[in-house]
CSV table of C-alpha atoms in Angstrom, one decimal:
chain,number,residue,atom,x,y,z
J,1,MET,CA,0.0,0.0,0.0
J,2,LYS,CA,2.8,2.4,0.7
J,3,ASN,CA,4.0,2.3,-2.8
J,4,HIS,CA,0.8,3.8,-3.9
J,5,PHE,CA,0.8,6.8,-1.5
J,6,PHE,CA,1.0,9.1,-4.5
J,7,ILE,CA,-2.4,8.1,-5.7
J,8,TYR,CA,-4.0,9.2,-2.4
J,9,LEU,CA,-2.0,12.4,-2.5
J,10,PHE,CA,-2.9,13.2,-6.1
J,11,LEU,CA,-6.5,12.5,-5.4
J,12,SER,CA,-6.6,14.5,-2.2
J,13,PRO,CA,-9.5,17.0,-2.1
J,14,ILE,CA,-7.0,19.8,-1.5
J,15,PHE,CA,-4.8,18.9,-4.5
J,16,LEU,CA,-5.6,22.3,-6.0
J,17,CYS,CA,-7.0,25.4,-4.5
J,18,ALA,CA,-10.6,25.0,-5.7
J,19,GLN,CA,-12.8,22.0,-6.1
J,20,GLU,CA,-16.3,20.8,-7.0
J,21,GLU,CA,-17.6,17.4,-5.9
J,22,GLU,CA,-20.3,15.1,-7.2
J,23,ILE,CA,-21.3,11.6,-6.4
J,24,ASN,CA,-18.4,9.3,-7.6
J,25,VAL,CA,-16.8,12.3,-9.4
J,26,LYS,CA,-14.3,14.9,-8.1
J,27,ARG,CA,-13.0,17.8,-10.0
J,28,THR,CA,-10.1,20.1,-9.2
J,29,PHE,CA,-9.3,23.4,-10.9
J,30,TYR,CA,-6.4,25.8,-11.7
J,31,ASN,CA,-6.5,29.2,-10.1
J,32,ASP,CA,-8.5,30.7,-13.0
J,33,SER,CA,-11.2,27.9,-12.7
J,34,ILE,CA,-10.0,25.9,-15.7
J,35,LEU,CA,-10.5,22.2,-15.0
J,36,ALA,CA,-7.2,20.6,-14.0
J,37,ILE,CA,-8.1,17.0,-12.9
J,38,LYS,CA,-11.2,14.9,-13.0
J,39,ARG,CA,-11.4,11.7,-11.1
J,40,TRP,CA,-14.0,8.9,-11.1
J,41,PHE,CA,-14.6,6.5,-8.2
J,42,GLY,CA,-16.5,3.3,-7.9
J,43,SER,CA,-19.3,2.7,-5.3
J,44,ASP,CA,-16.5,1.4,-3.0
J,45,LYS,CA,-14.9,4.9,-3.2
J,46,ILE,CA,-11.8,3.5,-4.9
J,47,ILE,CA,-10.4,5.3,-7.9
J,48,ASP,CA,-11.5,4.0,-11.3
J,49,SER,CA,-9.9,6.6,-13.6
J,50,LEU,CA,-8.2,10.0,-13.7
J,51,LYS,CA,-7.8,12.7,-16.4
J,52,THR,CA,-5.6,15.7,-16.3
J,53,TYR,CA,-5.9,18.8,-18.4
J,54,TYR,CA,-3.7,21.5,-19.8
J,55,LYS,CA,-4.1,25.0,-18.4
J,56,THR,CA,-5.9,26.0,-21.6
J,57,GLY,CA,-8.5,23.3,-21.0
J,58,GLU,CA,-7.6,20.5,-23.4
J,59,LEU,CA,-7.3,16.9,-22.2
J,60,ASN,CA,-3.7,16.0,-21.3
J,61,GLU,CA,-3.5,12.5,-19.6
J,62,ALA,CA,-5.9,9.7,-19.0
J,63,PHE,CA,-5.1,6.9,-16.4
J,64,TYR,CA,-7.2,3.9,-15.4
J,65,PHE,CA,-6.9,1.8,-12.2
J,66,THR,CA,-7.7,-1.5,-10.7
J,67,ASN,CA,-7.4,-1.8,-6.9
J,68,ILE,CA,-5.6,1.6,-6.8
J,69,LYS,CA,-3.0,0.5,-9.3
J,70,TYR,CA,-2.5,1.7,-12.8
J,71,ASN,CA,-4.0,-0.9,-15.1
J,72,GLY,CA,-4.7,-1.3,-18.8
J,73,ALA,CA,-4.0,1.3,-21.5
J,74,CYS,CA,-3.4,4.9,-20.4
J,75,TYR,CA,-2.8,7.9,-22.6
J,76,LYS,CA,-1.3,11.3,-23.1
J,77,PHE,CA,-2.6,13.7,-25.7
J,78,ASN,CA,-1.4,17.0,-27.2
J,79,LYS,CA,-3.5,20.2,-27.2
J,80,ALA,CA,-4.7,19.3,-30.7
J,81,GLY,CA,-6.3,16.1,-29.4
J,82,ASP,CA,-3.7,13.8,-31.0
J,83,LYS,CA,-2.6,10.7,-29.0
J,84,VAL,CA,1.0,11.3,-28.1
J,85,THR,CA,1.8,8.3,-25.8
J,86,THR,CA,0.2,5.0,-24.8
J,87,TRP,CA,1.2,3.3,-21.6
J,88,GLN,CA,0.2,-0.3,-21.1
J,89,PHE,CA,0.1,-1.2,-17.4
J,90,GLU,CA,-0.6,-4.5,-15.7
J,91,ASN,CA,-1.3,-4.5,-11.9
J,92,GLY,CA,0.7,-1.3,-11.5
J,93,ASN,CA,3.6,-2.4,-13.6
J,94,LEU,CA,4.5,-0.7,-16.9
J,95,ILE,CA,4.5,-3.4,-19.6
J,96,LYS,CA,5.0,-1.2,-22.6
J,97,ARG,CA,5.3,2.5,-23.6
J,98,THR,CA,4.4,3.5,-27.2
J,99,ASP,CA,5.3,7.1,-28.4
J,100,HIS,CA,3.1,7.9,-31.3
J,101,ILE,CA,4.3,11.5,-31.6
J,102,LEU,CA,7.6,13.0,-30.4
J,103,GLU,CA,6.9,16.6,-29.3
J,104,PHE,CA,9.8,19.0,-30.0
J,105,ASN,CA,10.8,22.2,-31.9
J,106,LYS,CA,13.9,23.0,-33.9
J,107,LYS,CA,15.8,24.1,-30.9
J,108,ASP,CA,15.2,21.0,-28.7
J,109,GLU,CA,14.7,18.3,-31.3
J,110,GLU,CA,18.1,16.6,-30.5
J,111,LYS,CA,17.5,16.8,-26.8
J,112,ILE,CA,14.0,15.4,-26.8
J,113,LYS,CA,15.0,12.5,-29.1
J,114,ALA,CA,17.9,11.7,-26.8
J,115,THR,CA,15.6,11.9,-23.8
J,116,HIS,CA,13.2,9.4,-25.3
J,117,ILE,CA,16.1,7.0,-26.0
J,118,LYS,CA,17.2,7.4,-22.4
J,119,LEU,CA,13.7,6.7,-21.2
J,120,LYS,CA,13.5,3.4,-23.1
J,121,GLU,CA,16.8,2.3,-21.6
J,122,LEU,CA,15.6,3.2,-18.1
J,123,ASN,CA,12.3,1.4,-18.5
J,124,ALA,CA,14.1,-1.7,-19.6
J,125,LYS,CA,16.5,-1.5,-16.6
J,126,LEU,CA,13.6,-1.1,-14.1
J,127,LYS,CA,11.7,-3.9,-15.7
J,128,ALA,CA,14.7,-6.2,-15.0
J,129,ASN,CA,15.4,-4.7,-11.6
J,130,PRO,CA,12.5,-2.8,-10.0
J,131,ASN,CA,14.6,-1.9,-7.0
J,132,ASP,CA,17.3,0.0,-9.0
J,133,LEU,CA,17.1,3.3,-7.1
J,134,LYS,CA,19.5,5.1,-9.4
J,135,SER,CA,17.5,4.2,-12.5
J,136,GLU,CA,14.2,5.1,-10.8
J,137,LEU,CA,15.6,8.6,-10.0
J,138,ALA,CA,16.8,9.1,-13.5
J,139,ARG,CA,13.4,8.0,-14.9
J,140,ALA,CA,11.6,10.4,-12.7
J,141,HIS,CA,13.7,13.2,-14.0
J,142,VAL,CA,13.2,12.1,-17.7
J,143,ARG,CA,9.4,11.8,-17.2
J,144,HIS,CA,9.4,15.2,-15.6
J,145,VAL,CA,11.3,16.7,-18.6
J,146,LEU,CA,8.8,15.1,-21.0
J,147,GLY,CA,5.8,16.5,-19.2
J,148,ASN,CA,4.6,13.2,-17.9
J,149,TYR,CA,3.8,14.8,-14.5
J,150,THR,CA,1.5,12.2,-13.1
J,151,LEU,CA,4.1,9.4,-13.5
J,152,ALA,CA,7.0,11.7,-12.5
J,153,LEU,CA,5.3,12.7,-9.3
J,154,ASN,CA,4.6,9.1,-8.6
J,155,ASP,CA,8.3,8.2,-9.0
J,156,TYR,CA,9.5,11.1,-6.9
J,157,THR,CA,7.1,10.3,-4.1
J,158,LYS,CA,8.1,6.6,-4.0
J,159,LEU,CA,11.8,7.6,-4.1
J,160,GLU,CA,11.3,9.9,-1.1
J,161,GLN,CA,9.6,7.1,0.8
J,162,ARG,CA,12.3,4.6,-0.1
J,163,LEU,CA,15.1,6.9,0.9
J,164,LEU,CA,13.6,7.8,4.2
J,165,LYS,CA,12.9,4.2,5.0
J,166,ILE,CA,16.5,3.3,4.2
J,167,SER,CA,17.7,6.0,6.5
J,168,GLU,CA,15.4,4.9,9.3
J,169,VAL,CA,15.8,1.1,9.0
J,170,LYS,CA,19.5,0.8,7.9
J,171,LYS,CA,20.6,3.9,9.8
J,172,VAL,CA,22.2,5.2,6.6
J,173,GLU,CA,22.4,8.9,6.1
J,174,VAL,CA,20.8,10.0,2.9
J,175,PRO,CA,22.7,12.7,1.0
J,176,ASN,CA,21.1,16.0,1.7
J,177,LYS,CA,21.4,17.2,-1.9
J,178,LEU,CA,19.7,14.1,-3.2
J,179,LEU,CA,16.7,14.6,-0.9
J,180,ALA,CA,16.7,18.3,-1.7
J,181,ASN,CA,16.6,17.6,-5.4
J,182,ILE,CA,13.6,15.3,-5.0
J,183,PHE,CA,11.7,17.8,-2.9
J,184,ASP,CA,12.5,20.6,-5.3
J,185,ALA,CA,11.3,18.4,-8.3
J,186,ARG,CA,8.1,17.6,-6.5
J,187,ALA,CA,7.6,21.3,-5.8
J,188,SER,CA,8.0,22.2,-9.4
J,189,ILE,CA,5.2,19.8,-10.4
J,190,TYR,CA,2.9,21.1,-7.7
J,191,GLU,CA,3.8,24.6,-8.9
J,192,TYR,CA,2.6,23.6,-12.4
J,193,TYR,CA,-0.7,22.5,-11.0
J,194,GLU,CA,-0.9,25.8,-9.0
J,195,MET,CA,-1.0,23.9,-5.7
J,196,GLU,CA,0.5,26.8,-3.9
J,197,ASN,CA,0.7,25.4,-0.4
J,198,TYR,CA,2.1,22.1,-1.6
J,199,ALA,CA,4.6,23.8,-3.7
J,200,THR,CA,5.7,26.1,-0.9
J,201,GLN,CA,6.0,23.2,1.5
J,202,TYR,CA,8.2,21.2,-0.8
J,203,LYS,CA,10.4,24.2,-1.7
J,204,TYR,CA,10.8,24.7,2.0
J,205,LYS,CA,11.6,21.0,2.6
J,206,ALA,CA,14.2,21.2,-0.2
J,207,LEU,CA,15.8,24.2,1.5
J,208,LYS,CA,15.7,22.5,4.9
J,209,ALA,CA,17.4,19.5,3.4
J,210,ASP,CA,20.2,21.6,1.9
J,211,PRO,CA,20.2,25.0,3.6
J,212,GLU,CA,23.4,26.3,2.0
J,213,ASP,CA,22.1,25.9,-1.6
J,214,LYS,CA,21.6,29.5,-2.8
J,215,ARG,CA,19.5,28.4,-5.7
J,216,LEU,CA,16.9,26.8,-3.3
J,217,ILE,CA,16.8,30.0,-1.2
J,218,TYR,CA,16.1,32.1,-4.2
J,219,ASN,CA,13.6,29.6,-5.7
J,220,LEU,CA,11.5,29.8,-2.5
J,221,GLY,CA,11.7,33.6,-2.2
J,222,SER,CA,10.9,34.1,-5.9
J,223,TYR,CA,8.0,31.7,-5.8
J,224,LEU,CA,6.6,33.3,-2.6
J,225,TYR,CA,6.6,36.6,-4.4
J,226,GLY,CA,4.8,35.1,-7.3
J,227,ILE,CA,2.0,33.9,-5.1
J,228,LYS,CA,1.8,37.2,-3.3
J,229,SER,CA,3.3,36.1,0.1
J,230,TYR,CA,5.2,39.3,0.0
J,231,ARG,CA,6.7,39.4,3.6
J,232,LEU,CA,7.9,35.8,3.4
J,233,ALA,CA,9.3,36.5,-0.1
J,234,GLU,CA,11.3,39.5,1.2
J,235,PHE,CA,12.8,37.4,4.0
J,236,TYR,CA,14.1,34.6,1.7
J,237,LEU,CA,15.2,37.0,-1.1
J,238,LYS,CA,17.3,39.0,1.4
J,239,LYS,CA,18.6,35.7,2.7
J,240,ALA,CA,19.7,34.7,-0.8
J,241,LEU,CA,21.6,38.0,-1.0
J,242,GLU,CA,23.4,37.2,2.3
J,243,LYS,CA,24.7,34.1,0.6
J,244,ARG,CA,25.6,36.0,-2.6
J,245,PRO,CA,25.4,39.8,-2.5
J,246,ASP,CA,25.6,40.2,-6.3
J,247,HIS,CA,22.8,37.7,-7.0
J,248,GLU,CA,21.1,39.5,-9.9
J,249,PHE,CA,17.8,37.5,-9.8
J,250,SER,CA,17.3,38.3,-6.1
J,251,HIS,CA,17.9,42.0,-6.8
J,252,ARG,CA,15.5,42.0,-9.7
J,253,ALA,CA,12.8,40.2,-7.6
J,254,LEU,CA,13.3,42.7,-4.7
J,255,ALA,CA,13.1,45.6,-7.0
J,256,SER,CA,9.7,44.3,-8.1
J,257,LEU,CA,8.6,43.6,-4.6
J,258,TYR,CA,9.6,47.1,-3.3
J,259,THR,CA,7.9,48.7,-6.2
J,260,ASP,CA,4.7,47.0,-5.1
J,261,PHE,CA,5.3,48.2,-1.6
J,262,GLU,CA,5.8,51.7,-3.0
J,263,ASP,CA,9.2,51.9,-1.4
J,264,TYR,CA,10.8,53.4,-4.5
J,265,ASP,CA,14.2,54.3,-3.1
J,266,LYS,CA,14.8,50.6,-2.2
J,267,ALA,CA,13.3,49.5,-5.5
J,268,LEU,CA,15.7,51.8,-7.4
J,269,HIS,CA,18.7,50.5,-5.4
J,270,HIS,CA,17.9,46.9,-6.3
J,271,VAL,CA,17.0,47.5,-9.9
J,272,ASN,CA,20.3,49.3,-10.5
J,273,LEU,CA,22.2,46.3,-9.0
J,274,ALA,CA,20.2,44.0,-11.2
J,275,PHE,CA,21.0,46.2,-14.3
J,276,ALA,CA,24.7,45.8,-13.5
J,277,GLN,CA,24.3,42.1,-14.6
J,278,GLU,CA,21.5,42.5,-17.2
J,279,SER,CA,23.3,40.2,-19.6
J,280,ASN,CA,22.8,37.3,-17.1
J,281,LEU,CA,19.2,38.2,-16.7
J,282,ILE,CA,18.7,38.0,-20.4
J,283,LYS,CA,20.8,34.8,-20.8
J,284,TYR,CA,19.0,32.9,-18.1
J,285,GLY,CA,15.5,34.0,-19.0
J,286,PHE,CA,14.5,37.3,-17.3
J,287,GLY,CA,15.4,39.6,-20.1
J,288,SER,CA,12.3,38.8,-22.2
J,289,VAL,CA,9.6,38.6,-19.5
J,290,GLU,CA,7.1,41.4,-19.4
J,291,ARG,CA,8.0,42.7,-16.0
J,292,ASP,CA,11.7,43.0,-16.8
J,293,ILE,CA,14.0,45.5,-15.1
J,294,ARG,CA,13.5,48.3,-17.6
J,295,THR,CA,9.7,48.0,-17.2
J,296,LEU,CA,10.2,48.3,-13.5
J,297,ARG,CA,12.8,51.1,-13.6
J,298,GLY,CA,10.6,53.2,-15.8
J,299,LEU,CA,7.8,53.4,-13.2
J,300,ILE,CA,10.4,53.8,-10.4
J,301,TYR,CA,12.0,56.8,-12.1
J,302,HIS,CA,8.6,58.5,-12.5
J,303,LYS,CA,7.6,57.9,-8.9
J,304,LEU,CA,10.9,59.4,-7.8
J,305,GLY,CA,10.3,62.5,-9.8
J,306,ASP,CA,12.2,61.9,-13.1
J,307,SER,CA,9.3,61.2,-15.4
J,308,ASP,CA,11.2,61.8,-18.6
J,309,LYS,CA,13.7,59.1,-17.8
J,310,GLY,CA,10.9,56.8,-16.8
J,311,ILE,CA,9.0,57.4,-20.1
J,312,ALA,CA,12.2,56.8,-22.1
J,313,ASP,CA,12.8,53.5,-20.3
J,314,LEU,CA,9.2,52.3,-20.9
J,315,LYS,CA,9.3,53.3,-24.6
J,316,GLU,CA,12.5,51.4,-25.0
J,317,THR,CA,10.9,48.4,-23.4
J,318,LEU,CA,8.0,48.6,-25.9
J,319,ARG,CA,10.5,49.0,-28.8
J,320,LEU,CA,12.0,45.7,-27.7
J,321,ASN,CA,8.7,44.0,-27.1
J,322,LYS,CA,5.6,45.7,-28.6
J,323,ASP,CA,3.3,43.3,-26.8
J,324,ASN,CA,4.5,44.0,-23.3
J,325,SER,CA,1.2,44.6,-21.4
J,326,PHE,CA,3.0,45.5,-18.2
J,327,ALA,CA,5.0,48.3,-19.9
J,328,TYR,CA,1.8,49.7,-21.4
J,329,ARG,CA,0.2,49.6,-18.0
J,330,ASN,CA,3.1,51.4,-16.4
J,331,LEU,CA,3.4,54.0,-19.2
J,332,GLY,CA,-0.4,54.6,-18.9
J,333,VAL,CA,-0.1,55.2,-15.2
J,334,VAL,CA,2.8,57.7,-15.7
J,335,TYR,CA,0.8,59.7,-18.3
J,336,PHE,CA,-2.3,59.6,-16.1
J,337,GLU,CA,-0.4,61.0,-13.1
J,338,LEU,CA,1.1,63.7,-15.4
J,339,GLY,CA,-2.4,64.6,-16.5
J,340,LYS,CA,-1.9,63.5,-20.1
J,341,TYR,CA,-5.1,61.5,-20.3
J,342,GLU,CA,-5.3,60.8,-24.0
J,343,LYS,CA,-1.9,59.1,-23.9
J,344,ALA,CA,-2.9,57.4,-20.7
J,345,CYS,CA,-6.1,56.1,-22.1
J,346,GLU,CA,-4.3,54.8,-25.3
J,347,ASN,CA,-1.6,52.9,-23.3
J,348,LEU,CA,-3.9,51.6,-20.7
J,349,GLN,CA,-6.4,50.3,-23.3
J,350,LYS,CA,-3.5,48.6,-25.1
J,351,SER,CA,-2.5,46.9,-21.8
J,352,ASN,CA,-6.1,45.8,-21.3
J,353,ASP,CA,-6.4,44.4,-24.8
J,354,LEU,CA,-3.2,42.4,-24.3
J,355,GLY,CA,-4.6,40.7,-21.2
J,356,TYR,CA,-2.6,42.4,-18.5
J,357,GLU,CA,-4.8,41.5,-15.6
J,358,LYS,CA,-5.1,37.8,-16.5
J,359,THR,CA,-1.4,37.5,-17.5
J,360,HIS,CA,-0.1,39.0,-14.2
J,361,ASP,CA,-3.0,38.2,-11.9
J,362,ARG,CA,-3.1,41.9,-11.0
J,363,TYR,CA,-6.2,44.1,-10.8
J,364,ASP,CA,-4.7,47.6,-10.7
J,365,LEU,CA,-5.7,48.7,-14.2
J,366,GLN,CA,-9.4,49.3,-14.5
J,367,ASP,CA,-9.7,52.4,-12.3
J,368,TYR,CA,-6.9,54.2,-14.2
J,369,LEU,CA,-8.4,53.1,-17.6
J,370,GLU,CA,-11.9,54.3,-16.7
J,371,GLN,CA,-10.9,57.7,-15.4
J,372,ALA,CA,-8.3,58.4,-18.2
J,373,CYS,CA,-10.6,57.5,-21.0
J,374,LYS,CA,-13.6,59.2,-19.4
J,375,SER,CA,-11.5,62.4,-19.2
J,376,VAL,CA,-10.7,62.2,-22.9
J,377,ALA,CA,-14.3,61.8,-23.8
J,378,VAL,CA,-15.3,64.7,-21.6
J,379,ALA,CA,-12.6,66.9,-23.0
J,380,LYS,CA,-13.9,66.3,-26.6
J,381,ASN,CA,-17.3,67.4,-25.5
J,382,GLU,CA,-15.8,70.5,-23.9
J,383,THR,CA,-17.2,69.7,-20.5
J,384,VAL,CA,-15.4,69.7,-17.2
J,385,LEU,CA,-14.6,66.5,-15.2
J,386,GLU,CA,-13.0,66.4,-11.9
J,387,VAL,CA,-10.3,63.7,-12.1
J,388,LYS,CA,-10.0,62.1,-8.7
J,389,PRO,CA,-6.8,60.4,-7.5
J,390,ILE,CA,-6.9,56.6,-7.7
J,391,LYS,CA,-7.4,55.3,-4.2
J,392,THR,CA,-5.9,52.0,-3.3
J,393,ILE,CA,-5.0,50.3,-0.1
J,394,LYS,CA,-1.2,50.3,0.1
J,395,LEU,CA,0.3,46.9,0.3
J,396,ALA,CA,2.4,48.0,3.3
J,397,ASP,CA,-0.8,48.9,5.2
J,398,LYS,CA,-2.5,45.6,4.7
J,399,PRO,CA,-2.6,43.1,7.6
J,400,TYR,CA,0.4,40.8,7.8
J,401,VAL,CA,2.0,38.3,10.2
J,402,TYR,CA,5.4,38.9,11.9
J,403,PRO,CA,7.9,37.4,12.5
J,404,ASN,CA,7.5,35.2,9.5
J,405,PRO,CA,9.2,32.7,9.3
J,406,THR,CA,8.8,32.1,13.1
J,407,SER,CA,10.0,29.6,15.6
J,408,ASP,CA,7.2,30.4,18.1
J,409,ILE,CA,5.0,33.4,18.6
J,410,ILE,CA,3.5,35.3,15.7
J,411,ASN,CA,1.8,38.7,15.8
J,412,ILE,CA,-0.7,40.2,13.4
J,413,LYS,CA,-0.2,43.8,12.4
J,414,ASN,CA,-2.7,46.2,10.7
J,415,LEU,CA,-5.6,43.9,11.7
J,416,LEU,CA,-8.8,46.0,12.0
J,417,PHE,CA,-10.1,43.9,14.9
J,418,THR,CA,-8.6,42.4,18.0
J,419,ASN,CA,-11.4,39.9,18.9
J,420,TYR,CA,-11.5,37.0,16.6
J,421,ASN,CA,-11.5,33.2,16.1
J,422,TYR,CA,-8.6,31.6,14.4
J,423,LEU,CA,-8.0,28.4,12.5
J,424,ILE,CA,-4.6,26.9,11.6
J,425,PHE,CA,-4.3,24.4,8.7
J,426,ASP,CA,-1.3,22.5,7.5
J,427,TYR,CA,-0.2,22.8,3.9
J,428,ALA,CA,-2.5,19.9,2.9
J,429,GLY,CA,-5.6,21.7,4.3
J,430,LYS,CA,-6.0,19.6,7.5
J,431,LEU,CA,-7.2,21.6,10.5
J,432,ILE,CA,-4.4,21.5,13.1
J,433,SER,CA,-5.6,23.9,15.8
J,434,GLN,CA,-8.0,26.7,16.6
J,435,GLY,CA,-8.7,29.2,19.2
J,436,VAL,CA,-9.9,32.7,20.3
J,437,SER,CA,-7.8,35.8,20.4
J,438,ASN,CA,-9.0,37.2,23.7
J,439,GLY,CA,-8.1,40.7,22.7
J,440,THR,CA,-4.5,40.0,21.6
J,441,ASN,CA,-3.0,39.8,18.2
J,442,SER,CA,-0.4,37.2,19.2
J,443,ILE,CA,-0.7,33.4,18.6
J,444,SER,CA,1.7,30.7,19.7
J,445,LEU,CA,2.9,28.1,17.2
J,446,SER,CA,5.2,26.4,19.5
J,447,HIS,CA,3.2,23.2,19.3
J,448,LEU,CA,3.6,22.9,15.6
J,449,GLN,CA,6.2,21.0,13.6
J,450,THR,CA,8.3,22.9,11.0
J,451,GLY,CA,6.6,23.5,7.7
J,452,VAL,CA,4.0,25.6,5.9
J,453,TYR,CA,0.7,26.6,7.6
J,454,ILE,CA,-2.3,28.7,6.7
J,455,LEU,CA,-3.8,30.9,9.4
J,456,LYS,CA,-7.4,32.1,9.0
J,457,VAL,CA,-8.8,34.7,11.4
J,458,HIS,CA,-12.4,35.8,11.3
J,459,ASN,CA,-14.6,38.3,13.1
J,460,LYS,CA,-18.2,38.3,12.0
J,461,ASP,CA,-18.0,39.0,8.2
J,462,ASN,CA,-14.3,39.8,8.3
J,463,ILE,CA,-11.8,37.1,7.2
J,464,GLU,CA,-8.0,37.4,6.8
J,465,THR,CA,-5.8,34.6,5.6
J,466,PHE,CA,-2.0,34.4,6.0
J,467,ARG,CA,0.6,31.9,4.9
J,468,ILE,CA,3.2,31.1,7.6
J,469,ILE,CA,6.4,29.1,7.8
J,470,LYS,CA,7.2,27.6,11.1
J,471,GLU,CA,11.0,27.0,11.5
């Protein structure tokens, strides 16, 4: 039964952040409500079949089970609906894999073909020796590379269990880097499925296994920023800089974070340090993303009083990428705050048309767009409109937990109420403890093990949710 722990994990009700249940059917969804996984159960509540879906909604994988084990023909499809792979299982054992289509482009053709050859070799080795740990680890990685996430996660989970059992039974110390790599790989799959708490937990476990790995520190900080756990993100990104002060990716992420906090002096400090190594950012992927350092610096310059330099930066960004919705948004905000409403309306509308809000999961565009474009329309009719400043709650003024991470007591700052009930859940959504504030904004976590927790506090209709790491 232990070998099939992954099935239970994958089928868990909290696998993704949203879920809808029917009799004998369970559905889970990505953050934007696109179906991610659909599972069918028999009357005995045991899994019969499972389908996964691409983030754009198309069917990805289909697996079938007997007694909780993979069984029969299972499939992977591409977004066009073509059958890419067929796996033939018997009682949980892979009998045959058939690749009908090899998915690659001109740049990775050689790599993908070599990966498929490697996978065939590994499947043959494991068929002859199912306990070949080295081959199982290699196969997990290859499946991961090929996007066979269900099977890769199954492999990684079984590997983790085997290694921990070896460590416990044989008293053999498992290499920290090996465990860290397995945890990190699991985290990346959970990240793909937008399982934010699972991904955070395993990124943290990877870091705990190998605390000196600068890459793992940055990965956790950067991911936390991406899921809007800003205070936690700041802690780990600054920790990454303690390990390597010139780490360009941490400087870039902190520049972005401090821009969101409207701490523009700090933002400019970090964006300039990131610019010093712009070639590395471009080489390793950050040069082409929409929220690149020039997009950031343009808005920062404006906020610090040098709007001409800010506009120049943003125009250069758009020259390099004419479809940069974030640059259009920032340029629109600059023009709006300068009272140039026609240019503001034009740029903000372009940002909206390019899907800024959905692309970046940010909702700070519509008020600017409405007021700027309304001002233009009113001006054409020669009437007067009072343009009101856009009022938003500053990120720095929103409730947050500190210290975070914590080893014991946490405090909640900026909370609008002091009397509340609270619930603490683990990363898997299980209720761990609950209590009443009794007029204090401090809560003890001394009884909890290390890991990721979700704190919910509620007072009548007011609810606040916080992600916490207990060290």
